[in-house]
PDB file of C-alpha atoms and ligand atoms in Angstrom:
ATOM      1  CA  MET A   1     -62.093  36.936 -78.843  1.00  0.00           C
ATOM      2  CA  LYS A   2     -64.589  34.639 -76.857  1.00  0.00           C
ATOM      3  CA  THR A   3     -64.207  35.491 -73.192  1.00  0.00           C
ATOM      4  CA  VAL A   4     -65.686  34.755 -69.795  1.00  0.00           C
ATOM      5  CA  LYS A   5     -65.264  36.295 -66.302  1.00  0.00           C
ATOM      6  CA  ILE A   6     -65.761  34.006 -63.233  1.00  0.00           C
ATOM      7  CA  PHE A   7     -65.866  34.869 -59.470  1.00  0.00           C
ATOM      8  CA  ALA A   8     -65.117  31.962 -57.282  1.00  0.00           C
ATOM      9  CA  PRO A   9     -65.344  32.438 -53.378  1.00  0.00           C
ATOM     10  CA  ALA A  10     -63.155  31.932 -50.456  1.00  0.00           C
ATOM     11  CA  SER A  11     -63.413  28.854 -48.189  1.00  0.00           C
ATOM     12  CA  VAL A  12     -62.646  27.462 -44.890  1.00  0.00           C
ATOM     13  CA  GLY A  13     -60.800  24.260 -45.063  1.00  0.00           C
ATOM     14  CA  ASN A  14     -61.049  21.429 -42.571  1.00  0.00           C
ATOM     15  CA  SER A  15     -63.862  23.304 -40.593  1.00  0.00           C
ATOM     16  CA  ALA A  16     -62.039  22.290 -37.550  1.00  0.00           C
ATOM     17  CA  CYS A  17     -62.287  18.459 -37.041  1.00  0.00           C
ATOM     18  CA  GLY A  18     -62.346  17.517 -41.068  1.00  0.00           C
ATOM     19  CA  PHE A  19     -58.723  17.917 -41.694  1.00  0.00           C
ATOM     20  CA  ASP A  20     -58.761  17.796 -45.476  1.00  0.00           C
ATOM     21  CA  VAL A  21     -61.941  16.342 -45.860  1.00  0.00           C
ATOM     22  CA  ILE A  22     -64.531  19.063 -44.772  1.00  0.00           C
ATOM     23  CA  GLY A  23     -64.734  22.773 -46.049  1.00  0.00           C
ATOM     24  CA  PHE A  24     -67.420  25.397 -46.754  1.00  0.00           C
ATOM     25  CA  ALA A  25     -67.410  28.404 -48.933  1.00  0.00           C
ATOM     26  CA  ILE A  26     -68.410  32.048 -47.859  1.00  0.00           C
ATOM     27  CA  ASP A  27     -69.646  34.909 -50.146  1.00  0.00           C
ATOM     28  CA  ALA A  28     -66.733  37.068 -49.762  1.00  0.00           C
ATOM     29  CA  PRO A  29     -63.809  37.478 -50.313  1.00  0.00           C
ATOM     30  CA  GLY A  30     -63.014  35.780 -53.750  1.00  0.00           C
ATOM     31  CA  ASP A  31     -61.173  35.966 -56.890  1.00  0.00           C
ATOM     32  CA  GLU A  32     -62.061  37.077 -60.215  1.00  0.00           C
ATOM     33  CA  LEU A  33     -60.779  35.471 -63.256  1.00  0.00           C
ATOM     34  CA  ILE A  34     -61.082  36.578 -66.903  1.00  0.00           C
ATOM     35  CA  VAL A  35     -60.207  33.925 -69.588  1.00  0.00           C
ATOM     36  CA  SER A  36     -60.003  34.463 -73.281  1.00  0.00           C
ATOM     37  CA  LEU A  37     -59.662  31.951 -76.307  1.00  0.00           C
ATOM     38  CA  THR A  38     -56.907  32.836 -78.559  1.00  0.00           C
ATOM     39  CA  ASP A  39     -55.818  31.171 -81.873  1.00  0.00           C
ATOM     40  CA  ARG A  40     -52.297  30.747 -80.561  1.00  0.00           C
ATOM     41  CA  HIS A  41     -52.068  26.841 -80.770  1.00  0.00           C
ATOM     42  CA  LYS A  42     -51.846  25.324 -77.062  1.00  0.00           C
ATOM     43  CA  GLU A  43     -50.482  28.673 -75.677  1.00  0.00           C
ATOM     44  CA  ILE A  44     -51.789  29.318 -72.094  1.00  0.00           C
ATOM     45  CA  LYS A  45     -50.756  32.700 -71.311  1.00  0.00           C
ATOM     46  CA  ILE A  46     -51.051  34.839 -68.181  1.00  0.00           C
ATOM     47  CA  ILE A  47     -51.177  38.377 -69.240  1.00  0.00           C
ATOM     48  CA  ASP A  48     -52.141  40.198 -66.113  1.00  0.00           C
ATOM     49  CA  ILE A  49     -52.202  39.545 -62.370  1.00  0.00           C
ATOM     50  CA  GLN A  50     -53.704  42.136 -59.858  1.00  0.00           C
ATOM     51  CA  GLY A  51     -53.720  42.197 -56.086  1.00  0.00           C
ATOM     52  CA  ASP A  52     -51.078  39.766 -55.273  1.00  0.00           C
ATOM     53  CA  ASN A  53     -48.511  42.451 -54.474  1.00  0.00           C
ATOM     54  CA  GLY A  54     -46.312  40.855 -57.192  1.00  0.00           C
ATOM     55  CA  LYS A  55     -46.074  37.714 -55.350  1.00  0.00           C
ATOM     56  CA  LEU A  56     -47.762  35.202 -57.738  1.00  0.00           C
ATOM     57  CA  SER A  57     -45.749  33.753 -60.667  1.00  0.00           C
ATOM     58  CA  TRP A  58     -46.885  34.631 -64.140  1.00  0.00           C
ATOM     59  CA  ASP A  59     -45.454  31.349 -65.358  1.00  0.00           C
ATOM     60  CA  SER A  60     -48.616  29.299 -66.334  1.00  0.00           C
ATOM     61  CA  ALA A  61     -46.831  26.020 -65.299  1.00  0.00           C
ATOM     62  CA  LYS A  62     -47.020  27.573 -61.606  1.00  0.00           C
ATOM     63  CA  ASN A  63     -50.143  29.278 -61.289  1.00  0.00           C
ATOM     64  CA  THR A  64     -53.313  27.662 -59.955  1.00  0.00           C
ATOM     65  CA  ALA A  65     -55.350  29.112 -62.284  1.00  0.00           C
ATOM     66  CA  SER A  66     -53.472  28.156 -65.477  1.00  0.00           C
ATOM     67  CA  VAL A  67     -52.615  24.724 -64.306  1.00  0.00           C
ATOM     68  CA  ALA A  68     -56.205  23.881 -63.947  1.00  0.00           C
ATOM     69  CA  ILE A  69     -56.968  25.207 -67.285  1.00  0.00           C
ATOM     70  CA  GLN A  70     -54.083  23.074 -68.718  1.00  0.00           C
ATOM     71  CA  ALA A  71     -55.230  20.096 -66.773  1.00  0.00           C
ATOM     72  CA  TYR A  72     -58.693  20.401 -68.213  1.00  0.00           C
ATOM     73  CA  LEU A  73     -57.542  20.905 -71.853  1.00  0.00           C
ATOM     74  CA  GLN A  74     -55.115  17.980 -71.666  1.00  0.00           C
ATOM     75  CA  HIS A  75     -57.797  15.721 -70.454  1.00  0.00           C
ATOM     76  CA  LEU A  76     -60.087  16.432 -72.969  1.00  0.00           C
ATOM     77  CA  GLY A  77     -57.344  16.490 -75.751  1.00  0.00           C
ATOM     78  CA  ILE A  78     -58.276  19.921 -76.858  1.00  0.00           C
ATOM     79  CA  GLU A  79     -55.387  22.006 -78.385  1.00  0.00           C
ATOM     80  CA  GLN A  80     -56.729  25.448 -77.754  1.00  0.00           C
ATOM     81  CA  GLY A  81     -54.679  28.669 -76.814  1.00  0.00           C
ATOM     82  CA  VAL A  82     -55.873  30.737 -73.853  1.00  0.00           C
ATOM     83  CA  GLU A  83     -55.080  34.132 -72.304  1.00  0.00           C
ATOM     84  CA  ILE A  84     -55.559  34.655 -68.457  1.00  0.00           C
ATOM     85  CA  ARG A  85     -56.341  37.900 -66.414  1.00  0.00           C
ATOM     86  CA  LEU A  86     -56.206  37.110 -62.526  1.00  0.00           C
ATOM     87  CA  HIS A  87     -57.521  39.606 -60.032  1.00  0.00           C
ATOM     88  CA  LYS A  88     -56.870  38.304 -56.571  1.00  0.00           C
ATOM     89  CA  LYS A  89     -59.506  39.809 -54.336  1.00  0.00           C
ATOM     90  CA  MET A  90     -58.460  37.931 -51.272  1.00  0.00           C
ATOM     91  CA  PRO A  91     -55.050  37.633 -49.343  1.00  0.00           C
ATOM     92  CA  LEU A  92     -52.493  35.279 -50.166  1.00  0.00           C
ATOM     93  CA  GLY A  93     -51.286  32.593 -47.672  1.00  0.00           C
ATOM     94  CA  SER A  94     -54.289  33.503 -45.382  1.00  0.00           C
ATOM     95  CA  GLY A  95     -56.072  29.941 -44.862  1.00  0.00           C
ATOM     96  CA  LEU A  96     -59.171  31.400 -46.884  1.00  0.00           C
ATOM     97  CA  GLY A  97     -58.400  29.043 -49.939  1.00  0.00           C
ATOM     98  CA  SER A  98     -56.725  31.602 -52.058  1.00  0.00           C
ATOM     99  CA  SER A  99     -55.182  29.116 -54.275  1.00  0.00           C
ATOM    100  CA  ALA A 100     -58.034  27.001 -54.508  1.00  0.00           C
ATOM    101  CA  ALA A 101     -60.426  29.864 -55.498  1.00  0.00           C
ATOM    102  CA  SER A 102     -58.073  30.778 -58.606  1.00  0.00           C
ATOM    103  CA  ALA A 103     -58.075  27.121 -59.395  1.00  0.00           C
ATOM    104  CA  VAL A 104     -61.593  26.675 -59.368  1.00  0.00           C
ATOM    105  CA  ALA A 105     -62.161  29.894 -61.449  1.00  0.00           C
ATOM    106  CA  GLY A 106     -59.764  28.435 -63.967  1.00  0.00           C
ATOM    107  CA  ALA A 107     -61.629  25.131 -64.275  1.00  0.00           C
ATOM    108  CA  VAL A 108     -65.059  26.935 -64.503  1.00  0.00           C
ATOM    109  CA  ALA A 109     -63.877  29.360 -66.801  1.00  0.00           C
ATOM    110  CA  ILE A 110     -62.286  27.026 -69.427  1.00  0.00           C
ATOM    111  CA  ASN A 111     -65.546  24.801 -69.227  1.00  0.00           C
ATOM    112  CA  GLU A 112     -67.888  27.664 -69.931  1.00  0.00           C
ATOM    113  CA  LEU A 113     -65.501  28.840 -73.019  1.00  0.00           C
ATOM    114  CA  MET A 114     -65.814  25.094 -74.392  1.00  0.00           C
ATOM    115  CA  ASP A 115     -69.723  25.380 -73.927  1.00  0.00           C
ATOM    116  CA  LYS A 116     -69.651  23.224 -70.889  1.00  0.00           C
ATOM    117  CA  PRO A 117     -69.014  19.502 -72.059  1.00  0.00           C
ATOM    118  CA  LEU A 118     -68.379  18.674 -68.036  1.00  0.00           C
ATOM    119  CA  LYS A 119     -70.854  18.990 -65.188  1.00  0.00           C
ATOM    120  CA  ARG A 120     -69.684  21.441 -62.495  1.00  0.00           C
ATOM    121  CA  LYS A 121     -68.668  18.709 -60.012  1.00  0.00           C
ATOM    122  CA  ASP A 122     -66.671  17.032 -62.855  1.00  0.00           C
ATOM    123  CA  LEU A 123     -64.292  19.947 -62.689  1.00  0.00           C
ATOM    124  CA  LEU A 124     -62.988  19.037 -59.326  1.00  0.00           C
ATOM    125  CA  PRO A 125     -59.961  16.883 -60.271  1.00  0.00           C
ATOM    126  CA  PHE A 126     -58.597  19.940 -62.552  1.00  0.00           C
ATOM    127  CA  ALA A 127     -59.107  22.501 -59.829  1.00  0.00           C
ATOM    128  CA  MET A 128     -57.181  19.779 -57.390  1.00  0.00           C
ATOM    129  CA  GLU A 129     -54.231  19.833 -59.822  1.00  0.00           C
ATOM    130  CA  GLY A 130     -53.921  23.567 -59.361  1.00  0.00           C
ATOM    131  CA  GLU A 131     -54.074  23.060 -55.572  1.00  0.00           C
ATOM    132  CA  ARG A 132     -51.193  20.496 -55.905  1.00  0.00           C
ATOM    133  CA  ILE A 133     -49.174  23.100 -57.636  1.00  0.00           C
ATOM    134  CA  ALA A 134     -49.619  25.656 -54.969  1.00  0.00           C
ATOM    135  CA  CYS A 135     -48.891  23.615 -51.832  1.00  0.00           C
ATOM    136  CA  GLY A 136     -47.727  20.197 -52.672  1.00  0.00           C
ATOM    137  CA  ALA A 137     -51.060  18.150 -51.981  1.00  0.00           C
ATOM    138  CA  ALA A 138     -54.162  18.026 -54.185  1.00  0.00           C
ATOM    139  CA  HIS A 139     -56.459  18.329 -51.027  1.00  0.00           C
ATOM    140  CA  ALA A 140     -60.160  19.232 -52.008  1.00  0.00           C
ATOM    141  CA  ASP A 141     -61.596  20.606 -48.913  1.00  0.00           C
ATOM    142  CA  ASN A 142     -61.023  24.235 -50.237  1.00  0.00           C
ATOM    143  CA  VAL A 143     -61.594  23.608 -54.009  1.00  0.00           C
ATOM    144  CA  ALA A 144     -64.560  21.477 -53.707  1.00  0.00           C
ATOM    145  CA  PRO A 145     -66.612  24.070 -51.679  1.00  0.00           C
ATOM    146  CA  SER A 146     -65.583  26.882 -53.709  1.00  0.00           C
ATOM    147  CA  LEU A 147     -66.525  24.999 -56.924  1.00  0.00           C
ATOM    148  CA  ILE A 148     -70.100  23.923 -55.819  1.00  0.00           C
ATOM    149  CA  GLY A 149     -70.853  26.094 -52.578  1.00  0.00           C
ATOM    150  CA  GLY A 150     -72.048  24.956 -49.206  1.00  0.00           C
ATOM    151  CA  PHE A 151     -70.377  22.505 -47.015  1.00  0.00           C
ATOM    152  CA  VAL A 152     -68.665  19.652 -48.639  1.00  0.00           C
ATOM    153  CA  LEU A 153     -67.411  16.235 -47.412  1.00  0.00           C
ATOM    154  CA  VAL A 154     -64.791  14.478 -49.327  1.00  0.00           C
ATOM    155  CA  ARG A 155     -65.686  11.019 -48.225  1.00  0.00           C
ATOM    156  CA  SER A 156     -62.775   9.657 -50.333  1.00  0.00           C
ATOM    157  CA  TYR A 157     -59.772  10.799 -52.394  1.00  0.00           C
ATOM    158  CA  ASN A 158     -59.267   7.396 -54.322  1.00  0.00           C
ATOM    159  CA  PRO A 159     -61.789   7.013 -55.878  1.00  0.00           C
ATOM    160  CA  LEU A 160     -63.019  10.647 -55.539  1.00  0.00           C
ATOM    161  CA  ASP A 161     -66.020  10.678 -53.681  1.00  0.00           C
ATOM    162  CA  VAL A 162     -67.368  14.295 -52.970  1.00  0.00           C
ATOM    163  CA  VAL A 163     -70.600  14.873 -50.703  1.00  0.00           C
ATOM    164  CA  PRO A 164     -72.395  18.020 -50.431  1.00  0.00           C
ATOM    165  CA  ILE A 165     -73.642  18.371 -46.937  1.00  0.00           C
ATOM    166  CA  LYS A 166     -77.100  20.185 -46.301  1.00  0.00           C
ATOM    167  CA  THR A 167     -76.276  23.736 -44.731  1.00  0.00           C
ATOM    168  CA  PRO A 168     -78.687  24.819 -42.215  1.00  0.00           C
ATOM    169  CA  GLN A 169     -80.149  28.256 -42.671  1.00  0.00           C
ATOM    170  CA  ASN A 170     -79.191  31.281 -40.608  1.00  0.00           C
ATOM    171  CA  LEU A 171     -75.620  29.909 -40.030  1.00  0.00           C
ATOM    172  CA  VAL A 172     -72.998  32.567 -40.305  1.00  0.00           C
ATOM    173  CA  ALA A 173     -69.177  32.486 -40.652  1.00  0.00           C
ATOM    174  CA  ILE A 174     -66.941  34.974 -39.124  1.00  0.00           C
ATOM    175  CA  VAL A 175     -63.477  34.544 -40.393  1.00  0.00           C
ATOM    176  CA  VAL A 176     -60.377  36.808 -39.112  1.00  0.00           C
ATOM    177  CA  HIS A 177     -57.210  37.339 -41.075  1.00  0.00           C
ATOM    178  CA  PRO A 178     -54.414  38.446 -38.794  1.00  0.00           C
ATOM    179  CA  HIS A 179     -51.921  40.019 -41.171  1.00  0.00           C
ATOM    180  CA  ILE A 180     -49.161  37.598 -41.228  1.00  0.00           C
ATOM    181  CA  GLU A 181     -48.686  34.991 -43.982  1.00  0.00           C
ATOM    182  CA  VAL A 182     -48.500  31.262 -43.305  1.00  0.00           C
ATOM    183  CA  SER A 183     -47.748  28.963 -46.303  1.00  0.00           C
ATOM    184  CA  THR A 184     -49.893  25.851 -46.515  1.00  0.00           C
ATOM    185  CA  LYS A 185     -46.635  23.758 -47.319  1.00  0.00           C
ATOM    186  CA  THR A 186     -45.196  24.867 -44.258  1.00  0.00           C
ATOM    187  CA  ALA A 187     -48.038  24.546 -42.150  1.00  0.00           C
ATOM    188  CA  ARG A 188     -48.521  20.929 -43.446  1.00  0.00           C
ATOM    189  CA  GLU A 189     -44.891  19.851 -42.812  1.00  0.00           C
ATOM    190  CA  ILE A 190     -45.229  20.453 -39.212  1.00  0.00           C
ATOM    191  CA  LEU A 191     -48.024  18.036 -38.660  1.00  0.00           C
ATOM    192  CA  PRO A 192     -47.599  14.623 -37.057  1.00  0.00           C
ATOM    193  CA  THR A 193     -47.605  11.601 -39.504  1.00  0.00           C
ATOM    194  CA  GLU A 194     -49.263   9.515 -37.053  1.00  0.00           C
ATOM    195  CA  ILE A 195     -51.729  10.084 -34.389  1.00  0.00           C
ATOM    196  CA  SER A 196     -52.757   7.840 -31.489  1.00  0.00           C
ATOM    197  CA  LEU A 197     -55.921   5.781 -31.431  1.00  0.00           C
ATOM    198  CA  SER A 198     -57.782   7.920 -28.828  1.00  0.00           C
ATOM    199  CA  THR A 199     -57.014  10.926 -30.783  1.00  0.00           C
ATOM    200  CA  ALA A 200     -58.548   9.475 -33.755  1.00  0.00           C
ATOM    201  CA  ILE A 201     -61.380   8.448 -31.885  1.00  0.00           C
ATOM    202  CA  THR A 202     -62.084  12.044 -30.669  1.00  0.00           C
ATOM    203  CA  GLN A 203     -61.700  13.470 -33.991  1.00  0.00           C
ATOM    204  CA  TRP A 204     -63.952  11.171 -36.014  1.00  0.00           C
ATOM    205  CA  GLY A 205     -66.476  11.305 -33.354  1.00  0.00           C
ATOM    206  CA  ASN A 206     -66.587  15.285 -34.112  1.00  0.00           C
ATOM    207  CA  VAL A 207     -66.350  14.644 -37.903  1.00  0.00           C
ATOM    208  CA  GLY A 208     -69.649  12.473 -37.462  1.00  0.00           C
ATOM    209  CA  GLY A 209     -70.986  14.797 -35.246  1.00  0.00           C
ATOM    210  CA  LEU A 210     -70.576  17.953 -37.452  1.00  0.00           C
ATOM    211  CA  VAL A 211     -72.141  16.382 -40.375  1.00  0.00           C
ATOM    212  CA  ALA A 212     -75.114  15.188 -38.475  1.00  0.00           C
ATOM    213  CA  GLY A 213     -75.388  18.672 -36.694  1.00  0.00           C
ATOM    214  CA  LEU A 214     -75.475  20.294 -40.217  1.00  0.00           C
ATOM    215  CA  CYS A 215     -77.671  17.808 -41.717  1.00  0.00           C
ATOM    216  CA  MET A 216     -80.181  18.112 -38.609  1.00  0.00           C
ATOM    217  CA  ALA A 217     -79.518  21.940 -38.280  1.00  0.00           C
ATOM    218  CA  ASP A 218     -78.654  21.212 -34.644  1.00  0.00           C
ATOM    219  CA  MET A 219     -76.672  24.321 -33.650  1.00  0.00           C
ATOM    220  CA  GLY A 220     -75.715  22.768 -30.354  1.00  0.00           C
ATOM    221  CA  LEU A 221     -74.355  19.398 -31.985  1.00  0.00           C
ATOM    222  CA  ILE A 222     -72.515  21.720 -34.571  1.00  0.00           C
ATOM    223  CA  GLY A 223     -70.848  23.611 -31.777  1.00  0.00           C
ATOM    224  CA  ARG A 224     -69.811  20.655 -29.973  1.00  0.00           C
ATOM    225  CA  SER A 225     -68.259  19.071 -32.852  1.00  0.00           C
ATOM    226  CA  LEU A 226     -66.293  22.054 -34.188  1.00  0.00           C
ATOM    227  CA  GLN A 227     -63.085  20.714 -32.251  1.00  0.00           C
ATOM    228  CA  ASP A 228     -59.848  19.766 -33.723  1.00  0.00           C
ATOM    229  CA  VAL A 229     -57.448  17.777 -31.934  1.00  0.00           C
ATOM    230  CA  VAL A 230     -55.175  16.851 -34.740  1.00  0.00           C
ATOM    231  CA  ALA A 231     -54.259  19.927 -36.672  1.00  0.00           C
ATOM    232  CA  GLU A 232     -55.198  22.992 -34.209  1.00  0.00           C
ATOM    233  CA  PRO A 233     -52.766  21.942 -31.333  1.00  0.00           C
ATOM    234  CA  VAL A 234     -49.667  21.880 -33.634  1.00  0.00           C
ATOM    235  CA  ARG A 235     -50.568  24.895 -36.002  1.00  0.00           C
ATOM    236  CA  ALA A 236     -51.937  27.412 -33.300  1.00  0.00           C
ATOM    237  CA  LYS A 237     -48.605  28.336 -32.471  1.00  0.00           C
ATOM    238  CA  LEU A 238     -47.967  30.022 -35.942  1.00  0.00           C
ATOM    239  CA  ILE A 239     -50.821  32.238 -35.222  1.00  0.00           C
ATOM    240  CA  PRO A 240     -50.171  35.169 -32.826  1.00  0.00           C
ATOM    241  CA  HIS A 241     -52.773  35.504 -30.132  1.00  0.00           C
ATOM    242  CA  PHE A 242     -54.807  32.460 -31.594  1.00  0.00           C
ATOM    243  CA  ASP A 243     -55.857  31.297 -27.942  1.00  0.00           C
ATOM    244  CA  ALA A 244     -57.153  34.718 -27.120  1.00  0.00           C
ATOM    245  CA  ILE A 245     -59.067  35.129 -30.883  1.00  0.00           C
ATOM    246  CA  LYS A 246     -60.658  31.805 -30.263  1.00  0.00           C
ATOM    247  CA  GLN A 247     -61.801  32.579 -26.489  1.00  0.00           C
ATOM    248  CA  ALA A 248     -63.191  35.908 -27.660  1.00  0.00           C
ATOM    249  CA  MET A 249     -65.331  34.224 -30.417  1.00  0.00           C
ATOM    250  CA  LEU A 250     -66.749  31.634 -27.989  1.00  0.00           C
ATOM    251  CA  GLY A 251     -67.257  34.279 -25.248  1.00  0.00           C
ATOM    252  CA  ALA A 252     -69.176  36.262 -27.527  1.00  0.00           C
ATOM    253  CA  GLY A 253     -71.656  33.284 -28.235  1.00  0.00           C
ATOM    254  CA  ALA A 254     -69.978  31.562 -31.206  1.00  0.00           C
ATOM    255  CA  LEU A 255     -71.007  27.866 -31.637  1.00  0.00           C
ATOM    256  CA  GLY A 256     -67.405  26.962 -32.270  1.00  0.00           C
ATOM    257  CA  SER A 257     -63.886  28.203 -33.404  1.00  0.00           C
ATOM    258  CA  SER A 258     -60.923  26.889 -35.178  1.00  0.00           C
ATOM    259  CA  ILE A 259     -58.162  27.590 -37.532  1.00  0.00           C
ATOM    260  CA  SER A 260     -59.420  28.370 -41.036  1.00  0.00           C
ATOM    261  CA  GLY A 261     -57.709  25.878 -43.618  1.00  0.00           C
ATOM    262  CA  SER A 262     -53.932  26.078 -42.633  1.00  0.00           C
ATOM    263  CA  GLY A 263     -53.991  29.378 -41.070  1.00  0.00           C
ATOM    264  CA  PRO A 264     -53.604  32.209 -40.122  1.00  0.00           C
ATOM    265  CA  SER A 265     -57.059  32.955 -40.120  1.00  0.00           C
ATOM    266  CA  VAL A 266     -59.298  31.913 -37.402  1.00  0.00           C
ATOM    267  CA  PHE A 267     -63.108  31.189 -37.940  1.00  0.00           C
ATOM    268  CA  ALA A 268     -66.028  30.844 -36.109  1.00  0.00           C
ATOM    269  CA  LEU A 269     -69.861  29.756 -36.904  1.00  0.00           C
ATOM    270  CA  ALA A 270     -72.678  31.612 -35.353  1.00  0.00           C
ATOM    271  CA  ALA A 271     -76.329  30.526 -35.168  1.00  0.00           C
ATOM    272  CA  ASN A 272     -77.419  33.889 -36.428  1.00  0.00           C
ATOM    273  CA  THR A 273     -76.517  37.369 -37.878  1.00  0.00           C
ATOM    274  CA  ASP A 274     -76.797  38.996 -34.234  1.00  0.00           C
ATOM    275  CA  THR A 275     -74.411  36.621 -32.776  1.00  0.00           C
ATOM    276  CA  ALA A 276     -72.150  36.965 -35.457  1.00  0.00           C
ATOM    277  CA  GLU A 277     -71.979  40.755 -35.076  1.00  0.00           C
ATOM    278  CA  LYS A 278     -71.218  40.429 -31.419  1.00  0.00           C
ATOM    279  CA  VAL A 279     -68.350  37.932 -32.437  1.00  0.00           C
ATOM    280  CA  ARG A 280     -66.908  40.344 -34.882  1.00  0.00           C
ATOM    281  CA  ILE A 281     -67.021  43.145 -32.271  1.00  0.00           C
ATOM    282  CA  ALA A 282     -65.164  40.896 -29.825  1.00  0.00           C
ATOM    283  CA  VAL A 283     -62.510  39.877 -32.003  1.00  0.00           C
ATOM    284  CA  THR A 284     -62.058  43.461 -33.462  1.00  0.00           C
ATOM    285  CA  THR A 285     -61.874  44.813 -29.845  1.00  0.00           C
ATOM    286  CA  LEU A 286     -59.133  42.206 -28.846  1.00  0.00           C
ATOM    287  CA  LEU A 287     -57.079  42.670 -31.806  1.00  0.00           C
ATOM    288  CA  THR A 288     -57.201  46.451 -31.749  1.00  0.00           C
ATOM    289  CA  LYS A 289     -56.098  46.050 -28.062  1.00  0.00           C
ATOM    290  CA  VAL A 290     -53.189  43.948 -28.819  1.00  0.00           C
ATOM    291  CA  GLY A 291     -52.296  45.875 -31.970  1.00  0.00           C
ATOM    292  CA  MET A 292     -52.657  43.176 -34.425  1.00  0.00           C
ATOM    293  CA  PRO A 293     -53.562  44.203 -38.207  1.00  0.00           C
ATOM    294  CA  HIS A 294     -56.188  42.156 -39.308  1.00  0.00           C
ATOM    295  CA  ASP A 295     -59.501  41.945 -41.669  1.00  0.00           C
ATOM    296  CA  ILE A 296     -62.503  40.233 -40.567  1.00  0.00           C
ATOM    297  CA  TYR A 297     -65.118  38.761 -42.824  1.00  0.00           C
ATOM    298  CA  VAL A 298     -68.832  38.093 -41.855  1.00  0.00           C
ATOM    299  CA  SER A 299     -70.627  35.997 -44.326  1.00  0.00           C
ATOM    300  CA  PRO A 300     -73.339  33.646 -44.871  1.00  0.00           C
ATOM    301  CA  ILE A 301     -72.257  30.170 -46.093  1.00  0.00           C
ATOM    302  CA  ASN A 302     -72.051  30.463 -49.789  1.00  0.00           C
ATOM    303  CA  LEU A 303     -74.563  27.898 -51.443  1.00  0.00           C
ATOM    304  CA  GLN A 304     -73.751  28.856 -55.016  1.00  0.00           C
ATOM    305  CA  GLY A 305     -70.000  28.147 -55.487  1.00  0.00           C
ATOM    306  CA  ALA A 306     -68.166  29.931 -58.422  1.00  0.00           C
ATOM    307  CA  LYS A 307     -70.447  31.798 -60.913  1.00  0.00           C
ATOM    308  CA  VAL A 308     -70.111  33.487 -64.125  1.00  0.00           C
ATOM    309  CA  ILE A 309     -70.042  37.235 -63.793  1.00  0.00           C
ATOM    310  CA  GLY A 310     -69.325  38.533 -67.225  1.00  0.00           C
TER     311      GLY A 310
HETATM  312  N1  HSE B   1     -56.758  21.024 -45.461  1.00  0.00           N
HETATM  313  C1  HSE B   1     -56.002  21.877 -45.875  1.00  0.00           C
HETATM  314  C2  HSE B   1     -54.705  22.019 -44.774  1.00  0.00           C
HETATM  315  C3  HSE B   1     -56.460  23.214 -46.052  1.00  0.00           C
HETATM  316  O1  HSE B   1     -55.136  22.049 -43.666  1.00  0.00           O
HETATM  317  O2  HSE B   1     -53.562  21.737 -44.836  1.00  0.00           O
HETATM  318  C4  HSE B   1     -55.361  24.103 -46.439  1.00  0.00           C
HETATM  319  O3  HSE B   1     -56.094  25.656 -46.563  1.00  0.00           O
END
C-alpha cells in the first residue's frame, strides 16, 4: 500500500495585530499524519486517532485532515480510497493551530501520494476547507504558515493572495499553553462585528509596522507593532491570568506578547535565545505560583512548514 507520513507544525495565528491575516509557524509541537492509498473506491476512512483523549470525530466528514483530503481529491476529480492515521502531538483547543496542522498534513499527504501534481502553496484552499469544518470559518492565518513555514500574510481572501514575509534570524517564539480549552468557534462569536475608525487606524498601523519590522529585521519596530486592539481586549477574559502572563513576558524582555490564535495560549517573541529563556522562566515561575497547570514551548520560527517524515 502506498503510504506517506507527514509532520505539520503548530502555528501562532493573528500574531497580535493581524487578526485572520498574519501567522507564523513554530518547530514544535505539531501533528503527524499517516495516509495510505487503498483500492476501496472513493472511501476516505479514518482508522486511528491517537493523542486526542477521544475528543476528535472519526467521521471523515468532520475531521480536518480527511476533509482537506476529500476537498483535494474532489477538486482534481480523482476517485481514490485512502486510510488515515492521525497522531495528535499537540493540544486541542489551545490556540496553537491544532486543527490547521491536521488539515495541512492531510493536503500535503495526498499531494505526495498523487506524485505532487500541485505546488505546495496551491494546497492552501484544501487545508482551509479543513479549518472551516473545525471552527466555521476558513481563515488561513494558521494553515498558511503550517503549510509553507515562516511568517505569512494573507493579503486577500478573495481572491486568495498569500504573501510569505521575510523572517529575521534569531527571532524566538515563546508560547505558553494554560491547561484550559477555548474553542475557536466560541472565541470568534464574542468578537465585535464592527470596530471604530480610530481602532482600525491603530490596528492597521501595527499590521504595517509588524510586516515592515519583520522585513527590515527591526526588533524595536516588531515589538512596538505586536499590539492587538481588536480581538485581545475581548478574548483576554477567557484566559486566566492573561494580564499577569503578558506582563511577566514583557518584564523579562520579550519584544511583545499577545494571545496565540484564539487562545488560551499566549505567545511572545524574543530577539534571541537568552531572552527567550528569561521569558520562559518568568512565565513558569508565575504560573507555578498561581497554581495554573501549563505547557511552555520555546521555538525558533519554523521556516519549512509541513514535511515528509516517512
Ligand atoms: N485568526 C483565528 C482567530 C485564529 O483568531 O479566530 C484561530 O486560531
